[in-house]
XYZ file of C-alpha atoms in Angstrom:
702
model
C -0.010 0.000 0.003
C 2.922 2.354 0.598
C 3.945 1.926 -3.063
C 0.595 1.448 -4.792
C -1.959 3.248 -2.653
C -5.178 1.775 -1.195
C -8.500 0.603 -2.561
C -9.506 2.023 -5.923
C -6.197 3.875 -6.258
C -4.330 0.572 -6.116
C -6.725 -1.126 -8.541
C -6.461 1.732 -11.066
C -2.674 1.838 -10.870
C -2.262 -1.923 -11.331
C -4.883 -1.911 -14.127
C -2.883 0.696 -16.018
C 0.309 -1.279 -15.477
C -1.245 -4.480 -16.830
C -2.696 -2.472 -19.737
C 0.826 -1.456 -20.795
C 1.871 -5.081 -21.180
C -1.323 -5.961 -23.074
C -0.016 -3.933 -25.983
C 0.546 -6.431 -28.868
C 3.755 -4.580 -29.798
C 5.284 -5.829 -26.567
C 4.748 -9.499 -27.410
C 8.272 -10.796 -28.016
C 7.380 -14.489 -27.677
C 8.560 -15.310 -31.217
C 11.791 -13.395 -30.952
C 14.367 -15.541 -29.226
C 18.131 -15.194 -29.185
C 20.399 -17.903 -27.722
C 17.328 -19.386 -26.036
C 16.569 -16.197 -24.081
C 13.586 -14.027 -24.841
C 14.058 -10.376 -25.759
C 12.906 -9.006 -22.378
C 15.321 -11.330 -20.605
C 18.143 -10.319 -22.875
C 17.346 -6.661 -22.328
C 17.411 -7.188 -18.579
C 20.780 -8.931 -18.765
C 22.066 -6.115 -20.996
C 21.083 -3.558 -18.349
C 22.682 -5.625 -15.557
C 25.916 -5.917 -17.531
C 26.064 -2.130 -17.967
C 25.206 -1.630 -14.318
C 28.101 -3.928 -13.412
C 30.412 -2.059 -15.813
C 29.588 1.350 -14.372
C 29.385 0.355 -10.690
C 32.987 -0.826 -10.365
C 34.096 -2.915 -7.437
C 31.125 -2.165 -5.218
C 28.529 -3.944 -7.375
C 30.494 -5.671 -10.129
C 30.684 -9.000 -8.317
C 26.955 -9.759 -8.785
C 27.263 -10.363 -12.542
C 29.284 -13.014 -14.379
C 30.108 -12.012 -17.985
C 27.777 -13.919 -20.301
C 30.657 -15.433 -22.307
C 32.190 -17.005 -19.157
C 28.789 -18.208 -18.004
C 28.329 -19.996 -21.322
C 31.667 -21.759 -20.926
C 30.719 -23.122 -17.512
C 27.311 -24.164 -18.814
C 28.837 -26.105 -21.712
C 31.699 -27.910 -19.940
C 29.910 -29.432 -16.926
C 28.136 -32.086 -18.936
C 24.517 -30.964 -19.254
C 23.034 -33.130 -22.009
C 20.306 -32.398 -24.478
C 18.223 -35.201 -22.983
C 18.660 -33.991 -19.416
C 15.438 -34.301 -17.416
C 13.707 -31.345 -15.833
C 13.894 -33.338 -12.580
C 17.653 -32.777 -12.621
C 18.843 -29.928 -10.506
C 21.294 -27.057 -10.826
C 22.470 -24.997 -7.893
C 24.523 -21.818 -7.423
C 25.523 -21.096 -3.807
C 26.526 -17.504 -4.672
C 24.031 -16.886 -7.466
C 24.257 -13.091 -7.724
C 21.742 -11.978 -10.361
C 21.192 -15.549 -11.527
C 22.532 -15.314 -15.082
C 24.939 -18.234 -14.590
C 22.123 -20.471 -13.412
C 20.001 -19.544 -16.408
C 22.845 -20.266 -18.852
C 23.204 -23.771 -17.412
C 19.461 -24.451 -17.460
C 19.308 -23.272 -21.099
C 21.689 -26.101 -22.089
C 18.869 -28.592 -21.431
C 15.948 -28.185 -23.866
C 13.496 -29.302 -21.150
C 15.204 -27.119 -18.592
C 16.511 -27.946 -15.115
C 15.146 -27.303 -11.655
C 16.935 -24.216 -10.415
C 18.149 -23.484 -6.874
C 20.206 -20.526 -5.729
C 21.302 -18.613 -2.670
C 22.515 -15.045 -2.487
C 23.677 -13.072 0.578
C 22.864 -9.564 -0.694
C 19.135 -8.829 -0.531
C 19.049 -6.346 -3.422
C 21.026 -8.729 -5.635
C 18.733 -11.596 -4.651
C 15.812 -9.454 -5.858
C 17.609 -8.963 -9.181
C 17.971 -12.755 -9.455
C 14.258 -13.384 -8.773
C 13.288 -10.858 -11.455
C 15.832 -12.386 -13.830
C 14.211 -15.782 -13.362
C 10.758 -14.398 -14.103
C 11.884 -12.556 -17.173
C 13.614 -15.668 -18.515
C 10.501 -17.792 -18.080
C 11.778 -19.652 -15.002
C 9.302 -18.474 -12.353
C 9.594 -21.728 -10.349
C 13.302 -21.169 -9.637
C 14.046 -21.210 -5.896
C 16.242 -18.305 -4.905
C 16.951 -17.813 -1.216
C 18.553 -14.938 0.652
C 21.304 -15.847 3.107
C 24.982 -16.601 3.765
C 25.682 -19.909 2.049
C 28.750 -20.814 4.103
C 27.382 -19.803 7.523
C 23.781 -20.792 6.930
C 23.142 -22.861 3.787
C 19.423 -22.927 3.067
C 19.166 -26.016 0.856
C 19.203 -29.118 3.083
C 17.882 -32.666 3.146
C 15.279 -33.778 5.662
C 18.005 -35.144 7.937
C 19.695 -31.732 8.116
C 22.593 -32.561 5.757
C 23.354 -30.462 2.711
C 21.065 -31.021 -0.251
C 22.772 -32.796 -3.149
C 22.459 -31.525 -6.721
C 23.185 -32.849 -10.227
C 25.035 -29.691 -11.285
C 26.603 -26.868 -9.283
C 28.146 -23.684 -10.658
C 29.436 -20.606 -8.904
C 31.339 -17.377 -9.266
C 31.910 -16.550 -5.591
C 33.537 -13.365 -4.330
C 37.292 -13.752 -4.888
C 39.394 -14.398 -1.769
C 36.653 -13.429 0.714
C 38.337 -12.376 3.982
C 35.306 -12.848 6.263
C 34.083 -16.149 4.876
C 33.889 -17.803 8.292
C 31.772 -15.053 9.822
C 28.700 -16.565 11.560
C 29.996 -20.108 12.105
C 32.959 -22.128 13.345
C 34.728 -23.990 10.514
C 36.393 -26.340 13.035
C 32.971 -27.681 14.060
C 31.120 -27.309 10.738
C 27.910 -29.297 11.134
C 27.871 -30.119 7.434
C 31.365 -31.695 7.450
C 32.382 -29.731 4.349
C 36.043 -29.521 5.399
C 36.428 -33.032 6.830
C 39.171 -34.994 5.048
C 40.305 -31.921 3.146
C 41.385 -29.262 5.598
C 40.180 -25.835 6.681
C 40.877 -22.925 4.362
C 42.918 -19.946 5.652
C 41.000 -17.594 7.924
C 41.482 -14.649 5.560
C 40.871 -16.397 2.227
C 37.595 -18.194 1.432
C 38.266 -19.476 -2.106
C 38.561 -23.123 -1.063
C 35.625 -22.802 1.327
C 33.320 -22.228 -1.617
C 34.993 -24.989 -3.633
C 34.540 -27.523 -0.771
C 30.935 -26.416 -0.320
C 30.343 -27.218 -3.980
C 31.995 -30.620 -3.723
C 29.869 -31.433 -0.704
C 26.717 -30.261 -2.476
C 27.176 -32.535 -5.506
C 25.617 -35.970 -5.850
C 27.986 -38.914 -6.291
C 27.366 -38.522 -10.062
C 27.339 -34.731 -9.905
C 29.348 -32.287 -11.954
C 30.204 -28.669 -11.304
C 32.391 -25.707 -12.165
C 33.606 -22.728 -10.173
C 35.383 -19.491 -11.093
C 38.229 -18.671 -8.753
C 41.367 -16.473 -8.793
C 44.380 -18.066 -10.452
C 46.176 -18.249 -7.088
C 44.124 -21.233 -5.923
C 46.127 -23.346 -8.381
C 49.479 -22.814 -6.705
C 49.203 -21.156 -3.273
C 50.861 -23.032 -0.416
C 50.016 -23.720 3.210
C 46.516 -24.827 4.109
C 45.362 -24.327 0.498
C 48.084 -26.656 -0.765
C 46.905 -29.405 1.601
C 43.272 -28.953 0.519
C 44.244 -28.928 -3.156
C 46.313 -32.100 -2.701
C 43.373 -33.921 -1.058
C 40.930 -32.835 -3.773
C 43.289 -33.962 -6.574
C 44.026 -37.307 -4.869
C 40.333 -38.027 -4.740
C 40.133 -37.409 -8.506
C 37.451 -34.732 -8.262
C 39.096 -32.197 -10.588
C 38.395 -32.986 -14.228
C 40.000 -29.891 -15.675
C 41.358 -26.369 -15.214
C 40.804 -23.534 -17.709
C 43.011 -20.486 -17.384
C 41.206 -17.268 -18.445
C 42.529 -13.838 -19.516
C 43.071 -11.136 -16.920
C 40.611 -8.295 -16.476
C 37.529 -10.194 -17.590
C 35.438 -9.770 -14.460
C 33.709 -6.699 -13.065
C 35.204 -5.527 -9.785
C 38.642 -7.057 -10.271
C 41.368 -7.154 -12.899
C 43.227 -10.271 -11.668
C 43.315 -13.388 -13.883
C 40.925 -16.176 -12.961
C 40.402 -19.818 -13.779
C 37.550 -22.275 -14.079
C 37.905 -25.478 -12.060
C 35.695 -28.226 -13.447
C 34.550 -30.871 -10.924
C 33.380 -34.386 -11.908
C 32.496 -36.765 -9.089
C 31.063 -39.467 -11.331
C 34.406 -40.415 -12.896
C 36.642 -39.540 -9.957
C 37.803 -43.086 -9.233
C 39.009 -43.755 -12.779
C 40.631 -40.371 -13.321
C 44.240 -40.519 -14.475
C 44.927 -36.856 -15.181
C 43.704 -33.274 -15.178
C 42.875 -31.641 -18.517
C 44.323 -28.129 -18.700
C 43.689 -25.256 -21.076
C 45.662 -22.005 -21.243
C 43.099 -19.626 -22.760
C 44.767 -16.500 -21.341
C 45.672 -14.984 -24.694
C 42.334 -15.177 -26.509
C 40.324 -11.986 -26.007
C 39.621 -8.480 -27.325
C 39.626 -5.157 -25.527
C 36.159 -3.850 -24.748
C 36.343 -0.460 -23.088
C 38.388 -0.803 -19.894
C 37.758 -4.573 -19.718
C 38.792 -7.601 -21.719
C 36.142 -9.754 -23.314
C 36.098 -13.269 -24.775
C 35.129 -13.412 -28.404
C 32.723 -15.959 -29.823
C 35.686 -17.829 -31.306
C 37.464 -17.957 -27.942
C 34.378 -19.356 -26.231
C 33.716 -21.943 -28.952
C 37.340 -23.051 -29.079
C 37.598 -23.530 -25.288
C 34.374 -25.548 -25.178
C 35.284 -27.707 -28.199
C 38.786 -28.457 -26.945
C 37.662 -29.238 -23.401
C 34.707 -31.435 -24.287
C 36.694 -33.350 -26.943
C 39.792 -33.396 -24.702
C 41.915 -32.275 -27.630
C 45.599 -31.789 -26.893
C 46.954 -28.772 -28.810
C 50.524 -27.470 -28.577
C 50.788 -24.347 -26.429
C 47.063 -24.430 -25.624
C 45.792 -27.655 -24.028
C 47.086 -30.840 -22.460
C 45.928 -33.821 -20.377
C 48.411 -33.753 -17.523
C 48.943 -37.177 -15.811
C 48.286 -37.252 -12.087
C 51.790 -38.648 -11.618
C 53.279 -35.477 -13.138
C 51.093 -33.300 -10.899
C 52.189 -35.358 -7.908
C 55.868 -34.835 -8.851
C 55.165 -31.073 -8.844
C 53.763 -31.344 -5.292
C 50.159 -30.953 -6.537
C 50.820 -27.480 -7.918
C 48.289 -26.845 -10.700
C 49.796 -23.635 -12.050
C 49.100 -23.948 -15.781
C 52.462 -22.567 -17.080
C 54.180 -25.516 -15.339
C 52.461 -27.860 -17.776
C 51.711 -25.762 -20.856
C 54.339 -23.494 -22.385
C 52.279 -20.941 -24.259
C 55.145 -18.468 -24.803
C 55.946 -17.534 -28.379
C 59.368 -18.678 -29.552
C 61.985 -15.917 -29.460
C 63.065 -14.529 -32.813
C 66.777 -15.358 -32.676
C 69.363 -13.110 -34.295
C 71.900 -15.293 -36.153
C 75.462 -14.023 -35.631
C 76.937 -15.919 -38.601
C 74.157 -14.563 -40.849
C 75.038 -11.005 -39.772
C 78.776 -11.597 -40.258
C 78.721 -13.471 -43.566
C 75.265 -12.857 -44.932
C 72.548 -15.348 -45.815
C 69.172 -16.164 -44.259
C 69.507 -18.998 -41.698
C 67.918 -22.329 -42.605
C 66.292 -22.339 -39.167
C 64.266 -19.252 -40.073
C 63.254 -20.605 -43.452
C 62.180 -23.890 -41.807
C 60.229 -21.847 -39.313
C 57.773 -21.112 -42.142
C 57.060 -24.810 -42.610
C 53.277 -24.389 -42.330
C 53.452 -22.371 -45.555
C 55.831 -24.784 -47.331
C 53.452 -27.616 -46.584
C 50.941 -25.901 -48.891
C 53.467 -24.136 -51.187
C 56.392 -26.649 -51.486
C 57.649 -25.386 -54.861
C 57.403 -21.761 -53.731
C 60.192 -22.295 -51.222
C 62.594 -23.348 -53.968
C 61.460 -20.413 -56.140
C 62.110 -17.954 -53.332
C 65.372 -19.195 -51.834
C 68.698 -20.332 -53.266
C 71.612 -21.911 -51.268
C 74.243 -19.494 -50.025
C 76.405 -21.940 -48.032
C 75.503 -24.895 -45.795
C 72.423 -24.008 -43.657
C 72.064 -20.498 -45.191
C 70.042 -19.160 -48.120
C 69.844 -16.097 -50.356
C 66.598 -14.572 -51.536
C 66.272 -15.252 -55.297
C 64.010 -12.253 -55.956
C 64.355 -8.607 -54.983
C 62.757 -8.036 -51.595
C 60.426 -5.439 -53.133
C 59.067 -8.128 -55.484
C 58.301 -10.765 -52.810
C 54.617 -9.963 -52.520
C 54.084 -9.925 -56.285
C 55.937 -13.241 -56.604
C 53.879 -14.958 -53.851
C 50.492 -13.723 -55.053
C 51.346 -14.631 -58.650
C 52.680 -18.095 -57.853
C 50.720 -21.055 -59.272
C 50.637 -22.809 -55.868
C 49.178 -19.699 -54.275
C 46.529 -19.421 -56.975
C 45.734 -23.106 -56.738
C 45.238 -23.054 -52.940
C 43.249 -19.830 -53.157
C 40.875 -21.732 -55.485
C 40.659 -24.485 -52.892
C 39.621 -21.975 -50.200
C 37.150 -20.333 -52.588
C 35.597 -23.769 -53.054
C 35.297 -24.171 -49.281
C 33.308 -20.947 -49.032
C 31.091 -22.005 -51.963
C 30.572 -25.374 -50.334
C 29.314 -23.656 -47.192
C 27.208 -21.230 -49.208
C 25.534 -24.102 -51.072
C 24.864 -25.881 -47.732
C 23.112 -22.929 -46.103
C 21.629 -21.115 -49.093
C 18.158 -22.615 -48.759
C 18.097 -21.889 -45.013
C 18.933 -18.261 -45.677
C 16.127 -17.826 -48.159
C 13.540 -19.719 -46.084
C 13.579 -17.382 -43.072
C 10.004 -16.799 -41.907
C 7.910 -16.013 -38.842
C 8.725 -19.437 -37.377
C 12.492 -18.978 -37.556
C 14.313 -19.099 -34.221
C 17.183 -16.643 -34.532
C 19.454 -18.386 -32.026
C 19.023 -21.802 -33.591
C 19.443 -20.349 -37.052
C 22.844 -18.689 -36.438
C 24.073 -21.715 -34.516
C 23.259 -23.957 -37.469
C 24.921 -21.886 -40.184
C 27.933 -20.918 -38.053
C 28.604 -24.565 -37.184
C 28.450 -25.361 -40.904
C 31.073 -22.690 -41.564
C 33.328 -23.904 -38.744
C 33.149 -27.476 -40.077
C 33.761 -26.341 -43.659
C 37.140 -24.727 -42.773
C 38.180 -27.324 -40.193
C 41.288 -29.229 -41.276
C 42.231 -26.676 -43.928
C 45.878 -25.655 -43.882
C 46.937 -22.083 -43.077
C 43.483 -20.990 -41.919
C 42.136 -21.111 -38.365
C 38.482 -22.232 -38.641
C 37.680 -20.277 -35.473
C 38.926 -17.054 -37.127
C 36.516 -17.716 -40.026
C 33.727 -18.455 -37.519
C 34.453 -15.156 -35.760
C 34.001 -13.186 -38.986
C 30.519 -14.640 -39.401
C 29.656 -13.982 -35.776
C 30.922 -10.380 -36.002
C 28.730 -9.779 -39.023
C 25.841 -11.448 -37.256
C 26.152 -9.171 -34.218
C 26.792 -6.024 -36.258
C 24.071 -6.333 -38.867
C 22.684 -9.737 -39.809
C 20.835 -10.399 -36.557
C 18.814 -7.189 -36.892
C 17.934 -8.172 -40.468
C 16.733 -11.598 -39.277
C 14.452 -10.063 -36.697
C 13.008 -7.698 -39.288
C 12.306 -10.688 -41.571
C 10.729 -12.684 -38.725
C 8.505 -9.716 -37.930
C 7.699 -8.285 -41.360
C 8.678 -10.901 -43.961
C 10.725 -10.303 -47.132
C 9.544 -6.734 -47.645
C 11.807 -3.754 -48.500
C 10.145 -0.830 -46.747
C 11.385 2.686 -47.412
C 11.856 4.909 -44.377
C 12.597 8.651 -44.351
C 16.034 9.725 -43.188
C 16.064 11.954 -40.136
C 18.440 14.589 -38.819
C 20.348 14.058 -35.554
C 17.575 15.966 -33.772
C 14.884 13.700 -35.160
C 13.563 15.935 -37.959
C 12.872 14.265 -41.309
C 15.214 15.193 -44.170
C 12.961 16.284 -46.986
C 13.005 13.883 -49.925
C 15.665 11.605 -48.440
C 14.981 7.956 -47.703
C 16.612 4.601 -47.192
C 15.737 0.995 -46.403
C 17.424 -0.747 -43.461
C 16.905 -4.272 -44.815
C 17.859 -3.417 -48.418
C 20.024 -0.249 -48.434
C 19.953 1.940 -51.560
C 23.482 1.028 -52.767
C 22.392 -2.613 -53.176
C 19.424 -1.639 -55.387
C 21.576 0.783 -57.406
C 24.368 -1.803 -57.891
C 21.945 -4.419 -59.186
C 19.523 -2.348 -61.270
C 21.150 0.994 -62.056
C 24.856 0.273 -62.461
C 25.249 2.351 -65.676
C 23.337 5.291 -64.246
C 25.542 5.271 -61.154
C 28.666 4.945 -63.297
C 27.691 8.094 -65.242
C 27.097 9.979 -61.963
C 30.472 8.846 -60.612
C 32.222 10.000 -63.807
C 30.450 13.356 -63.600
C 31.479 13.702 -59.923
C 35.090 12.977 -60.880
C 34.926 15.572 -63.641
C 33.442 18.112 -61.236
C 36.220 17.438 -58.742
C 38.770 17.910 -61.531
C 37.383 21.370 -62.337
C 37.699 22.354 -58.695
C 41.284 21.113 -58.504
C 42.271 23.047 -61.654
C 40.801 26.252 -60.198
C 42.675 25.706 -56.917
C 45.913 25.180 -58.844
C 45.415 28.520 -60.658
C 44.875 30.380 -57.378
C 47.863 28.648 -55.767
C 50.172 29.455 -58.701
C 49.049 32.996 -59.498
C 47.397 34.221 -56.277
C 49.050 35.704 -53.223
C 49.998 39.297 -52.519
C 52.228 39.711 -55.550
C 50.450 37.150 -57.750
C 49.292 37.882 -61.255
C 45.571 37.482 -60.315
C 45.777 38.879 -56.754
C 43.417 41.711 -57.671
C 40.650 39.192 -58.377
C 40.831 37.646 -54.891
C 38.438 38.540 -52.074
C 39.411 39.088 -48.407
C 39.509 35.319 -47.875
C 41.884 34.710 -50.745
C 39.168 33.211 -52.980
C 37.884 34.086 -56.422
C 34.119 34.526 -56.613
C 31.962 35.119 -59.625
C 31.538 38.716 -58.545
C 35.258 39.504 -58.045
C 36.094 37.759 -61.312
C 33.542 39.663 -63.364
C 34.566 42.983 -61.776
C 38.272 42.456 -62.421
C 37.741 41.390 -66.077
C 35.630 44.474 -66.660
C 38.273 46.652 -65.019
C 41.159 45.451 -67.255
C 39.162 44.967 -70.452
C 41.106 46.163 -73.523
C 44.237 47.061 -71.479
C 47.222 45.257 -73.085
C 49.263 45.740 -69.927
C 47.044 43.119 -68.211
C 46.872 40.692 -71.146
C 48.490 37.830 -69.211
C 46.229 38.329 -66.207
C 43.142 38.465 -68.448
C 44.088 35.212 -70.147
C 44.397 33.392 -66.802
C 41.173 34.896 -65.482
C 39.326 33.782 -68.631
C 40.642 30.249 -68.102
C 39.349 30.406 -64.529
C 35.990 31.774 -65.752
C 35.633 28.894 -68.236
C 36.319 26.386 -65.469
C 33.691 28.073 -63.255
C 31.145 27.810 -66.023
C 31.986 24.149 -66.632
C 31.750 23.505 -62.891
C 28.319 25.146 -62.674
C 27.034 23.167 -65.642
C 28.419 19.919 -64.164
C 26.860 20.665 -60.746
C 23.440 21.174 -62.306
C 23.741 18.035 -64.406
C 24.918 16.047 -61.362
C 21.971 17.276 -59.329
C 19.471 16.451 -62.065
C 20.921 12.979 -62.651
C 21.011 12.241 -58.900
C 17.402 13.289 -58.479
C 16.416 11.242 -61.513
C 18.226 8.218 -60.088
C 16.518 8.673 -56.735
C 13.131 8.563 -58.422
C 14.087 5.476 -60.391
C 15.271 3.766 -57.189
C 12.042 4.660 -55.381
C 10.004 3.183 -58.208
C 12.216 0.066 -58.228
C 11.624 -0.475 -54.480
C 7.854 -0.413 -55.154
C 8.251 -3.085 -57.833
C 10.519 -5.459 -55.909
C 9.158 -8.972 -55.674
C 9.797 -11.252 -52.711
C 12.328 -13.240 -54.728
C 14.152 -10.036 -55.738
C 14.322 -8.949 -52.079
C 15.746 -12.342 -51.162
C 18.415 -12.034 -53.829
C 19.338 -8.513 -52.719
C 19.543 -9.496 -49.039
C 21.021 -12.994 -49.231
C 23.343 -12.722 -52.240
C 24.222 -9.034 -52.492
C 24.237 -8.152 -48.822
C 24.861 -11.108 -46.473
C 26.939 -13.500 -48.538
C 28.941 -10.727 -50.222
C 29.835 -9.150 -46.847
C 30.758 -12.451 -45.228
C 32.858 -13.535 -48.226
C 34.671 -10.173 -48.245
C 35.587 -10.500 -44.563
C 36.776 -14.102 -45.015
C 38.772 -13.168 -48.104
C 40.571 -10.453 -46.155
C 41.497 -13.117 -43.561
C 42.858 -15.370 -46.316
C 44.815 -12.516 -47.907
C 46.322 -11.680 -44.509
C 47.864 -15.171 -44.358
C 50.058 -14.530 -47.392
C 50.678 -10.927 -46.339
C 52.200 -12.287 -43.121
C 54.389 -14.625 -45.165
C 55.487 -11.692 -47.354
C 56.272 -9.513 -44.308
C 58.342 -12.245 -42.641
C 60.424 -12.998 -45.764
C 61.136 -9.285 -46.286
C 62.034 -8.938 -42.648
C 64.582 -11.769 -42.893
C 65.978 -10.456 -46.180
C 66.546 -6.997 -44.687
C 68.000 -8.418 -41.505
C 70.811 -10.334 -43.239
C 71.263 -8.411 -46.502
C 74.449 -6.593 -45.389
C 77.484 -8.502 -44.099
C 79.903 -7.131 -41.548
C 82.595 -6.586 -44.217
C 80.150 -4.612 -46.383
C 79.150 -2.469 -43.402
C 82.847 -1.899 -42.599
C 83.506 -0.862 -46.198
C 80.551 1.529 -46.166
C 81.725 2.979 -42.856
C 85.284 3.570 -44.157
C 83.919 5.185 -47.320
C 81.782 7.569 -45.258
C 84.711 8.304 -42.941
C 86.851 9.336 -45.922
C 84.098 11.646 -47.164
C 83.757 13.290 -43.771
C 87.571 13.587 -43.507
C 87.718 15.322 -46.919
C 85.002 17.811 -45.941
C 86.760 18.605 -42.656
C 90.089 19.218 -44.456
C 88.386 21.629 -46.857
C 87.080 23.464 -43.820
C 90.648 23.663 -42.389
C 90.064 21.097 -39.662
C 92.220 18.043 -38.895
C 90.702 14.511 -38.641
C 91.821 12.786 -35.462
């Protein structure tokens, strides 16, 4: 009543509120992205920005969506998981991590959570409602001191899945209870965490809260992997029991409220007895800058999940570390001990500098290229002496030689065929988008097709190709899909507005099918004529500028025709020509001014013609929009817009591969092109020149 009033006042206010949401325009039930409805996504978007702007005080309540998705996908939730299966987050914050896990099961999971902060708990409850999970059980309270979820006998409730992003290194974790006499026996057999650091307290709570077949994942600071003392004893006991399935090292500065690097520890009780090693991933280098934070890209997320779930061992990235090796390292899990992800140092070769020649080691270092271009190596390099080579072409011609090489052309054709293979596989899907299309499922299907198409192809990283598609999806294609789901294949013209919202008279565009696409397909010749006229108009302007630059200025031949701003106007030009008419003394000036006048007249004529042609083209384009059939709109959107943009981005990636090869070869050629004797000779020659100049000046060289 304090908020809503009493009696009729309350009824009226609530009626108006319900009336707002009865508006059909607010029905987003058919618009779904990544399994989350639009209202839920909007809520998460607002929470993310709240976390970004609130800094350390509030940032801990939200786990970045990309990290949440990794946890959700590596703990073993299956597509056939029953809704009776449970997922629990003991420090659930705003609940986004719980929702991401539940979304991995098409039928959903039963959700449980606990959160100590009352306001954040309220955010979590609202988040559950907005994501269509109103039955989720979210409780307010201190999980370590007073866990809410218990069995009938008073022991901790056991769950199928547990995930958490607890506050890092909580200093008052034991407030409200005595760890030495913990009634839930969470520390028994493992050890009690340090009084001023609660990281392992949360990890042990998770282990205790899992069923014997349970699986979980927790985000903790990187220090838990190697810190000594009580934490070392706890870590040793956990590893010896086989509970840790894997460790994923993440980039620094991912999380709100802290910049320290973190890791994901994946727990698997079901297979603990048979475990022979811990699978480790060093994903610390895969990210992009996003404002003052780092952020995982779609390709980083996908790669981590694929490698972990398939247990793929990749040099400098992932490895299954035997328990015996971990034991020999005193149960230290610090990832750099087991995965050397450092780039090899670019060694300067002393003999190469002294005697010339590119070291064989550096040429062999480009072996990934020679695997695809074996003959190119022989065409680029000739023996100098044992283990050293000379470049056979001038360093300025390396790029031209590579891009013109038959092996390069042949492999480029192979990669073109890969793109066309993907295009053929998804083409029908692209053109069959309708009101029933699920945007999240759609992009997942076509992106996975692209990833598979480039998998196993030399020189290209399939995840780079995947990222290009996902970038285009997020920048433009996703909005197009939603327009098509809502309105169908219709190209609707909309007026263009000023920054202040006022409509620009006579100007229009179409978001789904922008004007340049229609012009390029239907009015190519008309646009070409306009472009040529624009170039001609620019040429007239340049010629006039050159005349002013050459003959203007205070003492210039045409200075009398310039205004106060140093420009020639029609008025000043006419006045000056009239003033010097018939006077032979100013014959040269008159000739130049007449040239300028002719250019001004040509410029005016060209401007008028350009305006007329542009207006005529605008009218033709408007009429063409009105005549576009559904099939024509599909061709413009799918072929001319989407596929052309994606192919262009992918082609730039492919071109960059050979550009890197070119740059490396030129770098090596320049590094070793001058021997020590040549440099000595050049130095002596320069010394002699300097000595000669000094002697001419009457100075002695010492």
